[in-house]
PDB file of C-alpha atoms in Angstrom:
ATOM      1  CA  UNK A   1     -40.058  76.194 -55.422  1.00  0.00           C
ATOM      2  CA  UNK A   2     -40.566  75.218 -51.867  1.00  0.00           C
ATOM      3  CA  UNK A   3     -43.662  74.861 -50.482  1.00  0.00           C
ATOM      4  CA  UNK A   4     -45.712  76.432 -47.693  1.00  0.00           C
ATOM      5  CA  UNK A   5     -45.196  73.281 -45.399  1.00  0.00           C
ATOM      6  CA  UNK A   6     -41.199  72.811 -46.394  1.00  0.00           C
ATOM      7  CA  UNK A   7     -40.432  75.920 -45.698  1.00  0.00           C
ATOM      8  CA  UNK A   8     -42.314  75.637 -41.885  1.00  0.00           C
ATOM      9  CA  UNK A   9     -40.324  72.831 -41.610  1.00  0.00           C
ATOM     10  CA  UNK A  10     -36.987  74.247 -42.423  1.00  0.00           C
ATOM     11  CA  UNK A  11     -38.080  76.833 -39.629  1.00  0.00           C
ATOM     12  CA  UNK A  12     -38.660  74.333 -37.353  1.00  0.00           C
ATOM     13  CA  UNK A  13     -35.053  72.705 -38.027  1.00  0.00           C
ATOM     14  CA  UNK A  14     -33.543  76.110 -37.940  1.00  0.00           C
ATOM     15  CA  UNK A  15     -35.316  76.889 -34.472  1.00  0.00           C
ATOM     16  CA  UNK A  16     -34.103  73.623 -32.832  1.00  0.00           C
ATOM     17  CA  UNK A  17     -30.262  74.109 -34.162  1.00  0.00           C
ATOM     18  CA  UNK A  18     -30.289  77.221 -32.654  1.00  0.00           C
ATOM     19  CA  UNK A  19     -31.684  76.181 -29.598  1.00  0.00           C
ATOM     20  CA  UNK A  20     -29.360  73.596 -29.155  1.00  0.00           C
ATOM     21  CA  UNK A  21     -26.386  75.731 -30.073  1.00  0.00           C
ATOM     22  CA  UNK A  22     -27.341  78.286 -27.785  1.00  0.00           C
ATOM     23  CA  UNK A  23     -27.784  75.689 -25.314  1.00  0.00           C
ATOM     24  CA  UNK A  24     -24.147  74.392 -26.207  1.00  0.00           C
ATOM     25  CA  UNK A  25     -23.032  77.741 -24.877  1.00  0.00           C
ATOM     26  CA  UNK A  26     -24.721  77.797 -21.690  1.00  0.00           C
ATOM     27  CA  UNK A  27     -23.376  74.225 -20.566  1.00  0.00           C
ATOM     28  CA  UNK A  28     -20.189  72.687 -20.604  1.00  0.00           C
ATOM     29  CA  UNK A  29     -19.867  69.217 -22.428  1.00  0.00           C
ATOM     30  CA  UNK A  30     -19.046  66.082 -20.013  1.00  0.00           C
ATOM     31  CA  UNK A  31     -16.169  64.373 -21.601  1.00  0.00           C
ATOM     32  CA  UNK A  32     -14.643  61.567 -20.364  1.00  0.00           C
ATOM     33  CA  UNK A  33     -11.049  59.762 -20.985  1.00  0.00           C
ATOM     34  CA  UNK A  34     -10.874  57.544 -23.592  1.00  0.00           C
ATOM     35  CA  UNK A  35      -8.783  54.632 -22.338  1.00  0.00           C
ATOM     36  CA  UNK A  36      -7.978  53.590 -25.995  1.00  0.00           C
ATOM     37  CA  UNK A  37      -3.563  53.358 -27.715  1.00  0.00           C
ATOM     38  CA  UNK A  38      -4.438  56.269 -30.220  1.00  0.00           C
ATOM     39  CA  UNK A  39      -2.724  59.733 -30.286  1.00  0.00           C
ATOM     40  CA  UNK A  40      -5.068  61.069 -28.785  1.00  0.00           C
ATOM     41  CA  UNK A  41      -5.468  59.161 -25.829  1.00  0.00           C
ATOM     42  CA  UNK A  42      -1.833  59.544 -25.557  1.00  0.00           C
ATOM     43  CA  UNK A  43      -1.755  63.215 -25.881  1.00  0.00           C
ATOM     44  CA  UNK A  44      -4.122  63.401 -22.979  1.00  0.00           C
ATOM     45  CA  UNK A  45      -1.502  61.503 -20.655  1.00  0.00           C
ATOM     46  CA  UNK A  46       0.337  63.612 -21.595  1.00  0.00           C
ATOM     47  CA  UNK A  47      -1.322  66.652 -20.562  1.00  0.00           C
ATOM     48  CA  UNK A  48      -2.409  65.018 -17.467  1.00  0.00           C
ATOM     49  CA  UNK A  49       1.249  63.770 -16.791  1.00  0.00           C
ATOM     50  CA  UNK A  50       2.914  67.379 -17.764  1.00  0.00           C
ATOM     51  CA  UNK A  51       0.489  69.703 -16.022  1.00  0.00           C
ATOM     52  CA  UNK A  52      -1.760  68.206 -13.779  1.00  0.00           C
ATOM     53  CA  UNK A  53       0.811  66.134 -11.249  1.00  0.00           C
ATOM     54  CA  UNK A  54      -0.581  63.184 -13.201  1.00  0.00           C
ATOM     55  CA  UNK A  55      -3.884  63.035 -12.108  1.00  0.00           C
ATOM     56  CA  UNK A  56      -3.019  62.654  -8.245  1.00  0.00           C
ATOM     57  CA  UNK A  57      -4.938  65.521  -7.712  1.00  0.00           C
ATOM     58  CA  UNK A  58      -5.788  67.073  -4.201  1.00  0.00           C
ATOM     59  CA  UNK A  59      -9.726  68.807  -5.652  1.00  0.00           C
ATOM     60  CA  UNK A  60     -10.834  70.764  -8.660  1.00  0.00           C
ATOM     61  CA  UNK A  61      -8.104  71.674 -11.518  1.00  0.00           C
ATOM     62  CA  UNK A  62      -8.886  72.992 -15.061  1.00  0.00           C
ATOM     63  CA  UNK A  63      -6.721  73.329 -18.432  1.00  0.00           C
ATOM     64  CA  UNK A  64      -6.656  75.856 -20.987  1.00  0.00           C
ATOM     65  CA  UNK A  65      -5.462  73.664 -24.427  1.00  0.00           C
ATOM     66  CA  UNK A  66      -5.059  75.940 -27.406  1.00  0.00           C
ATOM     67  CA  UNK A  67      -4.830  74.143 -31.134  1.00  0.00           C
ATOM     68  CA  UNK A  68      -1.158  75.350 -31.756  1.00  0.00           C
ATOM     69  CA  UNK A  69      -0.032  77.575 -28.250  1.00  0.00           C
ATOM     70  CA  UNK A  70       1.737  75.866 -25.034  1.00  0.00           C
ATOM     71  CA  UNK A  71      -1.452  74.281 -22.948  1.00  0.00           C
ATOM     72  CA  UNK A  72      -1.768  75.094 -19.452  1.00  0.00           C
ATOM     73  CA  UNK A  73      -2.704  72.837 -16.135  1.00  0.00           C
ATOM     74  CA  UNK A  74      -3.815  74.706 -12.854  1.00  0.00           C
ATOM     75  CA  UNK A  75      -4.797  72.577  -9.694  1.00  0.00           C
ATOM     76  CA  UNK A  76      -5.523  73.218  -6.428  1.00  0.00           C
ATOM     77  CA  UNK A  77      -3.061  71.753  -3.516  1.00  0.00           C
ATOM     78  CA  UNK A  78      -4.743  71.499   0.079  1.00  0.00           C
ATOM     79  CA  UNK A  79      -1.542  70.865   1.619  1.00  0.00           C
ATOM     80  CA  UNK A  80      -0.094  74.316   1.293  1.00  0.00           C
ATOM     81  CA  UNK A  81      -3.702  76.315   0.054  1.00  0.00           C
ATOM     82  CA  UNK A  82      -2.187  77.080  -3.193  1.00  0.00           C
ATOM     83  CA  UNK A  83      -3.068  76.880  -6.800  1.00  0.00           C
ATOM     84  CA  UNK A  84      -0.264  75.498  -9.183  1.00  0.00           C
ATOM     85  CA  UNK A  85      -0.006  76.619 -12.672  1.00  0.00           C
ATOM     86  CA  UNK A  86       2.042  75.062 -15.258  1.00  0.00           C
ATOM     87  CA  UNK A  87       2.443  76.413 -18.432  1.00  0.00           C
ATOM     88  CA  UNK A  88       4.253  74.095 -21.673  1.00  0.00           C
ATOM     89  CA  UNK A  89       6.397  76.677 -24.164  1.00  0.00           C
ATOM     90  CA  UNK A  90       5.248  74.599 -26.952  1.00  0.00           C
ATOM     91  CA  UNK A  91       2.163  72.685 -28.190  1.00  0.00           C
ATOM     92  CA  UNK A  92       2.431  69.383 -26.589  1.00  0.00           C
ATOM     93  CA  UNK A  93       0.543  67.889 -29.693  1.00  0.00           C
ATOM     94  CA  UNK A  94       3.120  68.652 -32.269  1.00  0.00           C
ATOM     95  CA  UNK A  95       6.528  69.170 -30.098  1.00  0.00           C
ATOM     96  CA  UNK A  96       7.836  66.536 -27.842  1.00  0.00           C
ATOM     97  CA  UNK A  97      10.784  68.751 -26.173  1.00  0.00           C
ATOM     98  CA  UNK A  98       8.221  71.450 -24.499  1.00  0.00           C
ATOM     99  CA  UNK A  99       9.599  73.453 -21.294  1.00  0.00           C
ATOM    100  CA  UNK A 100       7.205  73.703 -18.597  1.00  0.00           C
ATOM    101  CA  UNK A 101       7.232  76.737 -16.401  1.00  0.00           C
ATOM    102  CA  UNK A 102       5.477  76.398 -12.875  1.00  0.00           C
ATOM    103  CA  UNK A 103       4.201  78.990 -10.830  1.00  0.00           C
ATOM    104  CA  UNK A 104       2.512  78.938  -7.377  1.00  0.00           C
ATOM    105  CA  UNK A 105      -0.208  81.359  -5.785  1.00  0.00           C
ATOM    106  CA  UNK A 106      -1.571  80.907  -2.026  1.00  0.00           C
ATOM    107  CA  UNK A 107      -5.380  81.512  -1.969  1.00  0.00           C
ATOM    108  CA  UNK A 108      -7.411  81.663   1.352  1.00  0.00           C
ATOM    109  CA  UNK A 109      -9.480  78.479   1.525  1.00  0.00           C
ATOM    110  CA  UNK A 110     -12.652  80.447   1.257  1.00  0.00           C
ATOM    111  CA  UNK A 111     -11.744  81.041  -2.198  1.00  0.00           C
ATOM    112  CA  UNK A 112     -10.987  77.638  -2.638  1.00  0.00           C
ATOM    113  CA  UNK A 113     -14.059  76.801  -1.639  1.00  0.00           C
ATOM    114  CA  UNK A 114     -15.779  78.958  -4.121  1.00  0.00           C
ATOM    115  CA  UNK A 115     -13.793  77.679  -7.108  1.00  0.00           C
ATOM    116  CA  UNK A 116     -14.513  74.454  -6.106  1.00  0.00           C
ATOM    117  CA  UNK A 117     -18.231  74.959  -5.592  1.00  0.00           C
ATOM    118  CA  UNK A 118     -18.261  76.812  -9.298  1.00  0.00           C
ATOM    119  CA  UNK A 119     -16.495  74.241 -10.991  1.00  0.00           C
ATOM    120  CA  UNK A 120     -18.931  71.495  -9.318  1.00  0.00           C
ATOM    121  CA  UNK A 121     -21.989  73.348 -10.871  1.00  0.00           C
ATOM    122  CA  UNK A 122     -20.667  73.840 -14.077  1.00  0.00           C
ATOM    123  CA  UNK A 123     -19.296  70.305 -14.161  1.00  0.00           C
ATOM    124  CA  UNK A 124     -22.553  68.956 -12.946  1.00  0.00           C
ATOM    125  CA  UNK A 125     -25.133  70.871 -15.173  1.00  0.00           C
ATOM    126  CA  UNK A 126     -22.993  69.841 -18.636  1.00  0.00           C
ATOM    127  CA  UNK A 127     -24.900  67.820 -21.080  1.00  0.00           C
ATOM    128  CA  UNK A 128     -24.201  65.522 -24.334  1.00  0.00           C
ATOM    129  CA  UNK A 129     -26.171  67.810 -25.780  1.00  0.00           C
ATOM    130  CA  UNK A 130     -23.302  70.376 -25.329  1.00  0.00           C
ATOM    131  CA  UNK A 131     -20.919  68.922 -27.599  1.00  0.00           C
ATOM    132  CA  UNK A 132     -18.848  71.535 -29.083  1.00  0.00           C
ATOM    133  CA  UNK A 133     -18.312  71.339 -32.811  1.00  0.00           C
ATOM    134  CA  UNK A 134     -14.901  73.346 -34.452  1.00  0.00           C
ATOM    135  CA  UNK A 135     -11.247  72.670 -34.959  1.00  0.00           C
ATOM    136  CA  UNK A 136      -9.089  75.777 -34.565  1.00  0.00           C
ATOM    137  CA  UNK A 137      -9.627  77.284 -30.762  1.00  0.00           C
ATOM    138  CA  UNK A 138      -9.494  76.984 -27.444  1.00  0.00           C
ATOM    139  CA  UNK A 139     -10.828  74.149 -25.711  1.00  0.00           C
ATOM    140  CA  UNK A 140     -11.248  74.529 -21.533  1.00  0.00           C
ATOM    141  CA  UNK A 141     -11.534  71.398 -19.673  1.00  0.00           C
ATOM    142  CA  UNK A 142     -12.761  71.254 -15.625  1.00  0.00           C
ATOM    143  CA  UNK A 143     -11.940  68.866 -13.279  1.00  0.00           C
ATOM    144  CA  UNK A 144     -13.571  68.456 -10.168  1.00  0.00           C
ATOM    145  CA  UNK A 145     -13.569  66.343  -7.053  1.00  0.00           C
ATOM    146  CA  UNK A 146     -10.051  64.925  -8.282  1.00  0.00           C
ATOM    147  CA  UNK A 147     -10.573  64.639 -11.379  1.00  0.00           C
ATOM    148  CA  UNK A 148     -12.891  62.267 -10.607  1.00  0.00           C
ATOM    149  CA  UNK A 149     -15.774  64.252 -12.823  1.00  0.00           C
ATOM    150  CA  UNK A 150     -14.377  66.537 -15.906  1.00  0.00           C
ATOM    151  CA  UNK A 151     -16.388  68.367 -18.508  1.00  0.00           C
ATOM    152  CA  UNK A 152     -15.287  71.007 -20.982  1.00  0.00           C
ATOM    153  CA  UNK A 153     -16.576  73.299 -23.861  1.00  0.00           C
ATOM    154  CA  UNK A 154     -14.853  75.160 -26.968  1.00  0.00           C
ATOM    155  CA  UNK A 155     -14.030  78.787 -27.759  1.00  0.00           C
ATOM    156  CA  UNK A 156     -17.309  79.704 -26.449  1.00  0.00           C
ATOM    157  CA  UNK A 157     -19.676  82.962 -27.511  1.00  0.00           C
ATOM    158  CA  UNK A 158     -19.512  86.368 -25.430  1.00  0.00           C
ATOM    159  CA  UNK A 159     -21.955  86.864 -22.912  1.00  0.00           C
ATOM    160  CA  UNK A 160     -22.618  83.294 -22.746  1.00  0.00           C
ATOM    161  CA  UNK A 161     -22.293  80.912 -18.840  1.00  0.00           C
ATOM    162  CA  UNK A 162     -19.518  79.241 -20.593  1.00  0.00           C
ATOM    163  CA  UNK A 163     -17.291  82.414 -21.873  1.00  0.00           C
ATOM    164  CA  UNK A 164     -18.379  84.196 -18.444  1.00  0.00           C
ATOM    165  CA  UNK A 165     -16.826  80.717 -17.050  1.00  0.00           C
ATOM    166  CA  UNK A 166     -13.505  80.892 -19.749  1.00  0.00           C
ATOM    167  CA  UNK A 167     -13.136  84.674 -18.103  1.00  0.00           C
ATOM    168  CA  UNK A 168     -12.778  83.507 -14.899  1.00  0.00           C
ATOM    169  CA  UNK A 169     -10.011  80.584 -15.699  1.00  0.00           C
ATOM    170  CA  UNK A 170      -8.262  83.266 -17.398  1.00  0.00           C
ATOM    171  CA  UNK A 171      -8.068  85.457 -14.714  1.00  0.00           C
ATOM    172  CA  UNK A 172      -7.215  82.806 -12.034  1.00  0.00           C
ATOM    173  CA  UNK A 173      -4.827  81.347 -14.514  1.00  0.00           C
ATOM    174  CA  UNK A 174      -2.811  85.444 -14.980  1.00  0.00           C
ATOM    175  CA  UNK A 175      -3.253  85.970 -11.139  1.00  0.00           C
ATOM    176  CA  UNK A 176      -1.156  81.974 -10.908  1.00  0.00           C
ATOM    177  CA  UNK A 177       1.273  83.232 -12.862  1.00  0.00           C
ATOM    178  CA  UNK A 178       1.873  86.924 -11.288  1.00  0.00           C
ATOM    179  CA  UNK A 179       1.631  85.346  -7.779  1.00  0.00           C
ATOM    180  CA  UNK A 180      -1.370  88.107  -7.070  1.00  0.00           C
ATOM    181  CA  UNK A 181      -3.963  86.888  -4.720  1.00  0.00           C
ATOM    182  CA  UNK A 182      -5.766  90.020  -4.483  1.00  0.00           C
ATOM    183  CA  UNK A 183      -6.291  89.374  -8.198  1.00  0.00           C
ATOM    184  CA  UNK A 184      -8.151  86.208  -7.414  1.00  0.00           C
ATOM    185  CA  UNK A 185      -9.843  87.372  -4.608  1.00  0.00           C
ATOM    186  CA  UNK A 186     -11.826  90.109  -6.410  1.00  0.00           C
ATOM    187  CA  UNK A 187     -13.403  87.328  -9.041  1.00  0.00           C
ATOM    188  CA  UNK A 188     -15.270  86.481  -5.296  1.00  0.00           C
ATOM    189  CA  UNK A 189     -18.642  88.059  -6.755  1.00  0.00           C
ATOM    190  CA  UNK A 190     -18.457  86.874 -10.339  1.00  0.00           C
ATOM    191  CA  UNK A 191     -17.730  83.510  -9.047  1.00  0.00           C
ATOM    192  CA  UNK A 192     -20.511  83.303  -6.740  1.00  0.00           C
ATOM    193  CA  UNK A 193     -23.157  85.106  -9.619  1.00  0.00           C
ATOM    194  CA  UNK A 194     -21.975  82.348 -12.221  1.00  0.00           C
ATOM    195  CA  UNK A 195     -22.258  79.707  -9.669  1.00  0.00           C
ATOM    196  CA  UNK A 196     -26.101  79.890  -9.040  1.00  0.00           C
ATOM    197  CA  UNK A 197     -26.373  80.409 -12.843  1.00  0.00           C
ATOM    198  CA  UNK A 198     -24.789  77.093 -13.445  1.00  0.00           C
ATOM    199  CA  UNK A 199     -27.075  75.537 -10.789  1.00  0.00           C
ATOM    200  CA  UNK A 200     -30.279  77.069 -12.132  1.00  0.00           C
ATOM    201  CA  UNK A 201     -29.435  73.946 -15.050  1.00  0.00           C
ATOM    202  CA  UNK A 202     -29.581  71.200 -12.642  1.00  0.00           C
ATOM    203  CA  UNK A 203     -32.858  69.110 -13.489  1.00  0.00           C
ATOM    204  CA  UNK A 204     -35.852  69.984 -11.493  1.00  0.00           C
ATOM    205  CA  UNK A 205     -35.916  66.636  -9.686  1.00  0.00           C
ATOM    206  CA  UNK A 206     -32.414  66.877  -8.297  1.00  0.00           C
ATOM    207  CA  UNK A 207     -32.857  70.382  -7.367  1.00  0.00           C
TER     208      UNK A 207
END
């Protein structure tokens, strides 16, 4: 039988792992590459080699890697004020012959700008402490200032900075694909709402 003082202690437990997870939600996780000869490694070159121009990347970028669907790269070219989405047919984990479809959408630089300035918060309020736990999913990785910074979180709840964050790749990845920059444009609020939200994370002393 427990006890008066175990159970306040499970409580406690159970009050901190839900605080945590909840906090999980609200930040992304900063990952970086792991420079290591394992598949995994690997499979991230080839991600980055497949859909991202290999890294040589003008700003901010982002990919959308499901467990067993085709994984998709989007990144933003200055030259031409354009975000390029490429899509693989298959899983690039389990099929080594996957087709990769590219599509290209021109976006006024002020919406750049925005996108870039989102990404930067969320990118720059993530914390260890974020580390998403699961297998099956979706995991969405950001990539800001060339790729230079990257940070990413897991299938994340609704209603959460994070899923409010997956909504928004979503979106810009469909508008990519359908070439509709009116699509993109009217995220312009939601952007700019989840942007402070991300910011309102920053510690107090960098503020």
């Amino acid at each position: 039988m427990l006890t008066k003082r175990t159970l306040y202690f499970l409580l406690i437990i159970l009050g901190l792992s839900f605080s945590i997870e909840t906090n999980a939600q609200s930040r992304l996780y900063p990952k970086g590459r792991d420079h290591s000869k394992n598949s995994l490694s690997r499979y991230y070159a080839r991600v980055d080699s497949l859909l991202l121009n290999n890294r040589n990347l003008d700003d901010f970028a982002f990919t959308i890697r499901g467990s067993f669907t085709g994984e998709q790269g989007c990144y933003y070219s200055t030259k031409n004020s354009e975000l390029v989405l490429k899509i693989a047919n298959k899983n690039l984990w389990y099929s080594r012959k996957s087709k990769i479809d590219e599509y290209r959408c021109k976006i006024s630089r002020s919406s750049a700008k925005l996108l870039d300035e989102l990404f930067t918060a969320a990118v720059f309020s993530s914390s260890f402490l974020a580390q998403p736990n699961g297998l099956d999913g979706v995991t969405y990785e950001i990539l800001v200032n060339g790729g230079y910074y990257t940070a990413e979180c897991w299938s994340p709840r609704k209603g959460t900075n994070c899923h409010k964050l997956v909504e928004i790749l979503e979106e810009v990845a469909s508008a990519t694909k359908n070439n509709d920059q009116a699509a993109i444009e009217n995220q312009v609020t939601k952007i700019k709402e989840l942007t402070e939200e991300f910011k309102k994370l920053y510690p107090e002393d960098v503020k």
